C-alpha positions as semicolon CSV with decimal commas, in nm:
position;residue;x (nm);y (nm);z (nm)
1;X;7,716;9,713;9,008
2;X;7,587;10,069;8,978
3;X;7,799;10,334;9,142
4;X;7,547;10,545;9,336
5;X;7,619;10,912;9,398
6;X;7,698;10,866;9,768
7;X;7,893;11,177;9,863
8;X;7,931;11,137;10,237
9;X;7,893;10,902;10,531
10;X;7,888;10,944;10,908
11;X;8,161;10,752;11,096
12;X;8,026;10,521;11,366
13;X;8,140;10,590;11,719
14;X;8,269;10,235;11,761
15;X;8,522;10,251;11,477
16;X;8,874;10,155;11,589
17;X;9,104;10,455;11,635
18;X;9,385;10,533;11,397
19;X;9,748;10,460;11,479
20;X;10,085;10,606;11,384
21;X;10,257;10,265;11,388
22;X;10,388;10,185;11,040
23;X;10,511;9,837;11,128
24;X;10,198;9,645;11,019
25;X;10,224;9,807;10,675
26;X;10,596;9,731;10,657
27;X;10,533;9,369;10,761
28;X;10,266;9,323;10,492
29;X;10,485;9,471;10,220
30;X;10,785;9,274;10,336
31;X;10,585;8,953;10,291
32;X;10,494;9,053;9,933
33;X;10,178;8,993;9,736
34;X;10,020;9,324;9,844
35;X;9,738;9,470;9,636
36;X;9,725;9,850;9,654
37;X;9,391;10,033;9,634
38;X;9,447;10,408;9,613
39;X;9,215;10,708;9,631
40;X;9,228;11,084;9,594
41;X;9,423;11,127;9,918
42;X;9,742;10,997;9,760
43;X;9,739;11,283;9,509
44;X;9,686;11,576;9,745
45;X;10,061;11,626;9,782
46;X;10,072;11,672;9,403
47;X;9,839;11,969;9,435
48;X;9,515;11,787;9,352
49;X;9,264;11,816;9,640
50;X;9,071;11,517;9,765
51;X;8,695;11,502;9,800
52;X;8,635;11,456;10,171
53;X;8,944;11,542;10,375
54;X;9,020;11,873;10,538
55;X;8,948;12,135;10,273
56;X;8,810;11,864;10,042
57;X;8,636;11,974;9,725
58;X;8,292;11,843;9,828
59;X;8,265;12,142;10,061
60;X;8,232;12,364;9,754
61;X;8,177;12,131;9,457
62;X;7,925;11,863;9,359
63;X;8,073;11,621;9,104
64;X;7,895;11,580;8,771
65;X;7,662;11,281;8,753
66;X;7,611;11,071;8,442
67;X;7,241;11,155;8,448
68;X;7,309;11,530;8,448
69;X;7,573;11,502;8,176
70;X;7,343;11,313;7,938
71;X;7,029;11,513;8,022
72;X;7,103;11,822;7,818
73;X;7,346;12,052;7,641
74;X;7,367;12,317;7,919
75;X;7,513;12,065;8,166
76;X;7,763;11,942;7,909
77;X;7,866;12,298;7,821
78;X;7,923;12,372;8,189
79;X;8,118;12,048;8,238
80;X;8,346;12,087;7,936
81;X;8,420;12,453;8,007
82;X;8,524;12,369;8,360
83;X;8,707;12,051;8,265
84;X;8,888;12,215;7,975
85;X;9,028;12,481;8,204
86;X;9,108;12,230;8,478
87;X;9,295;12,010;8,230
88;X;9,563;12,274;8,185
89;X;9,653;12,253;8,553
90;X;9,557;11,891;8,612
91;X;9,771;11,768;8,325
92;X;10,080;11,934;8,474
93;X;10,051;11,760;8,813
94;X;10,356;11,552;8,899
95;X;10,390;11,234;9,107
96;X;10,472;11,282;9,475
97;X;10,658;11,070;9,728
98;X;10,355;10,847;9,782
99;X;10,326;10,760;9,413
100;X;10,702;10,706;9,389
101;X;10,698;10,475;9,693
102;X;10,424;10,260;9,539
103;X;10,626;10,239;9,217
104;X;10,936;10,144;9,415
105;X;10,747;9,866;9,596
106;X;10,632;9,738;9,258
107;X;10,986;9,735;9,117
108;X;11,093;9,524;9,415
109;X;10,824;9,268;9,333
110;X;10,627;9,331;9,655
111;X;10,294;9,414;9,491
112;X;10,022;9,196;9,342
113;X;9,891;9,499;9,157
114;X;9,762;9,855;9,187
115;X;9,397;9,956;9,162
116;X;9,337;10,328;9,166
117;X;9,012;10,517;9,201
118;X;9,191;10,825;9,067
119;X;9,170;10,952;8,709
120;X;9,495;11,153;8,716
121;X;9,747;10,900;8,579
122;X;10,002;10,983;8,850
123;X;10,075;10,621;8,945
124;X;10,181;10,547;8,588
125;X;10,375;10,874;8,570
126;X;10,572;10,761;8,876
127;X;10,660;10,434;8,708
128;X;10,394;10,189;8,830
129;X;10,297;9,932;8,568
130;X;9,972;9,747;8,497
131;X;9,766;9,995;8,699
132;X;9,391;9,927;8,693
133;X;9,211;10,260;8,658
134;X;8,885;10,169;8,829
135;X;8,713;10,493;8,733
136;X;8,888;10,548;8,400
137;X;9,123;10,827;8,296
138;X;9,088;11,192;8,200
139;X;9,354;11,130;7,935
140;X;9,096;10,967;7,706
141;X;8,765;11,072;7,552
142;X;8,484;10,846;7,430
143;X;8,191;10,915;7,197
144;X;7,857;10,810;7,346
145;X;7,717;10,743;6,998
146;X;7,980;10,549;6,803
147;X;8,204;10,442;7,093
148;X;8,523;10,577;6,937
149;X;8,807;10,670;7,173
150;X;9,042;10,962;7,118
151;X;9,323;11,131;7,313
152;X;9,226;11,413;7,544
153;X;9,500;11,630;7,399
154;X;9,322;11,615;7,063
155;X;8,996;11,735;7,218
156;X;9,184;12,006;7,406
157;X;9,322;12,136;7,078
158;X;8,975;12,142;6,920
159;X;8,824;12,320;7,221
160;X;9,104;12,579;7,211
161;X;9,024;12,648;6,847
162;X;8,650;12,670;6,915
163;X;8,694;12,900;7,215
164;X;8,979;13,144;7,145
165;X;9,064;13,362;7,440
166;X;8,884;13,141;7,694
167;X;9,101;13,184;8,004
168;X;8,897;13,256;8,319
169;X;9,052;13,235;8,664
170;X;8,923;12,931;8,852
171;X;8,858;12,929;9,226
172;X;9,008;12,582;9,251
173;X;9,069;12,245;9,083
174;X;8,890;11,928;9,192
175;X;8,995;11,559;9,200
176;X;8,796;11,493;8,882
177;X;8,987;11,765;8,694
178;X;8,691;12,002;8,710
179;X;8,770;12,370;8,769
180;X;8,546;12,584;8,987
181;X;8,383;12,837;8,755
182;X;8,069;13,044;8,784
183;X;7,797;13,033;8,518
184;X;7,910;13,379;8,411
185;X;8,263;13,252;8,355
186;X;8,134;12,955;8,156
187;X;7,940;13,197;7,937
188;X;7,873;13,071;7,584
189;X;8,156;12,816;7,582
190;X;8,135;12,604;7,266
191;X;8,137;12,224;7,297
192;X;8,264;12,025;6,998
193;X;8,110;11,695;6,881
194;X;8,273;11,366;6,790
195;X;8,492;11,419;6,483
196;X;8,377;11,084;6,340
197;X;7,998;11,078;6,382
198;X;7,903;11,411;6,540
199;X;7,794;11,244;6,863
200;X;7,834;11,352;7,225
201;X;8,186;11,330;7,370
202;X;8,247;11,229;7,729
203;X;8,570;11,182;7,925
204;X;8,651;10,813;7,965
205;X;8,579;10,826;8,336
206;X;8,305;10,678;8,551
207;X;8,079;10,959;8,664
208;X;7,877;10,930;8,983
209;X;7,563;10,735;8,896
210;X;7,737;10,542;8,616
211;X;7,836;10,176;8,597
212;X;8,193;10,065;8,651
213;X;8,242;9,823;8,359
214;X;8,172;9,467;8,481
215;X;8,489;9,327;8,322
216;X;8,698;9,581;8,510
217;X;8,523;9,493;8,836
218;X;8,584;9,122;8,784
219;X;8,951;9,186;8,702
220;X;8,985;9,372;9,032
221;X;8,809;9,094;9,219
222;X;9,055;8,847;9,069
223;X;9,345;9,062;9,189
224;X;9,198;9,057;9,541
225;X;9,168;8,677;9,526
226;X;9,532;8,644;9,420
227;X;9,673;8,893;9,671
228;X;9,797;8,809;10,018
229;X;9,683;9,142;10,164
230;X;9,514;9,468;10,066
231;X;9,668;9,811;10,130
232;X;9,431;10,107;10,099
233;X;9,600;10,443;10,042
234;X;9,422;10,776;10,072
235;X;9,061;10,669;10,030
236;X;8,766;10,727;10,261
237;X;8,602;10,424;10,092
238;X;8,273;10,614;10,093
239;X;8,187;10,490;9,744
240;X;8,097;10,123;9,714
241;X;8,314;10,078;9,403
242;X;8,623;10,068;9,627
243;X;8,470;9,946;9,954
244;X;8,355;9,620;9,795
245;X;8,717;9,508;9,749
246;X;8,791;9,575;10,115
247;X;8,491;9,367;10,211
248;X;8,597;9,091;9,972
249;X;8,947;9,079;10,123
250;X;8,810;9,075;10,479
251;X;8,564;8,796;10,397
252;X;8,857;8,592;10,263
253;X;9,055;8,658;10,585
254;X;9,318;8,859;10,398
255;X;9,475;9,138;10,606
256;X;9,350;9,487;10,519
257;X;9,574;9,784;10,604
258;X;9,459;10,142;10,553
259;X;9,672;10,457;10,541
260;X;9,440;10,758;10,558
261;X;9,443;11,056;10,791
262;X;9,069;11,040;10,859
263;X;8,837;10,748;10,951
264;X;8,714;10,544;10,656
265;X;8,410;10,336;10,579
266;X;8,635;10,029;10,577
267;X;8,803;10,074;10,917
268;X;8,603;9,800;11,083
269;X;8,744;9,551;10,832
270;X;9,106;9,664;10,874
271;X;9,388;9,521;11,082
272;X;9,494;9,883;11,136
273;X;9,443;10,232;10,997
274;X;9,756;10,446;10,996
275;X;9,661;10,810;11,042
276;X;9,943;10,998;10,869
277;X;10,022;11,190;10,550
278;X;10,069;10,945;10,264
279;X;10,406;11,069;10,140
280;X;10,572;11,059;10,482
281;X;10,410;10,729;10,579
282;X;10,506;10,540;10,264
283;X;10,856;10,687;10,260
284;X;10,890;10,574;10,622
285;X;10,780;10,223;10,531
286;X;11,025;10,217;10,240
287;X;11,305;10,323;10,475
288;X;11,224;10,033;10,708
289;X;11,242;9,794;10,414
290;X;11,565;9,945;10,281
291;X;11,399;10,061;9,958
292;X;11,512;10,399;9,824
293;X;11,234;10,638;9,725
294;X;11,363;10,946;9,549
295;X;11,320;11,108;9,217
296;X;11,443;10,787;9,059
297;X;11,121;10,719;8,869
298;X;11,026;10,887;8,542
299;X;10,876;11,183;8,726
300;X;10,692;11,302;8,415
301;X;10,358;11,480;8,427
302;X;10,051;11,260;8,443
303;X;9,951;11,369;8,095
304;X;10,080;11,620;7,847
305;X;9,873;11,935;7,887
306;X;9,759;12,123;7,580
307;X;9,974;12,400;7,446
308;X;9,805;12,736;7,437
């Protein structure tokens, strides 16, 4: 399925209202077999803004599309300049209470899996295992010509060498790791090619307008089939790549629970939407289940940032 660049949606007036009652979420987790689907909202407490919430990055930033990235060198120069700068901050983000709670639920055997729409690696940094990165990860780079993968830290080193002294002040960092820079700040930033074949390098993430790999989609669908319920954390479900799993669960009569402060595109399919901050809500659920959530996980950064 092609991921269309749908950036917003208008909530219908007949959507069920949100609640502050955590009990349905606690009941689902207590029964086990819960599949977690997380979005950018779970990482806001780690200092990474979401797209559509209050102060979301879409109010000032349009994410790069695959079509723009492949269309010409100017777009790629702008992307890599902004992403290179954003990586320094993005790579130092640390898991928050929400990520640690999900990891704690997993250690207790309550989860059927974790699917994340995020590219920040914070679930794994908190200790969650076998996380499906639906939209890929900024920690990897792929060549569009030869298909070779390489670590992002290696590309960061090469970009540092090609652009000595590049250190503009960004207006903000976005959920995709892109820093807000003006064209003047981007300047004549130098992009480096694939070290193997000289081809175009791209982060191993699914841009808007790009396909989510079919195998990955089918793996996620299998996780939904095997789960007893679906718990959505911090996603507006505006993009079909995540909403389709909510619809699949609802069609199979599996309970769908959503924790998100604002209405979502999947509310009509949900047993309940808890309107509360993710960290406090998930910590509260853990307390009800007698599961400690502290700094007991690895607590390492999502990815090692480059040294400058």
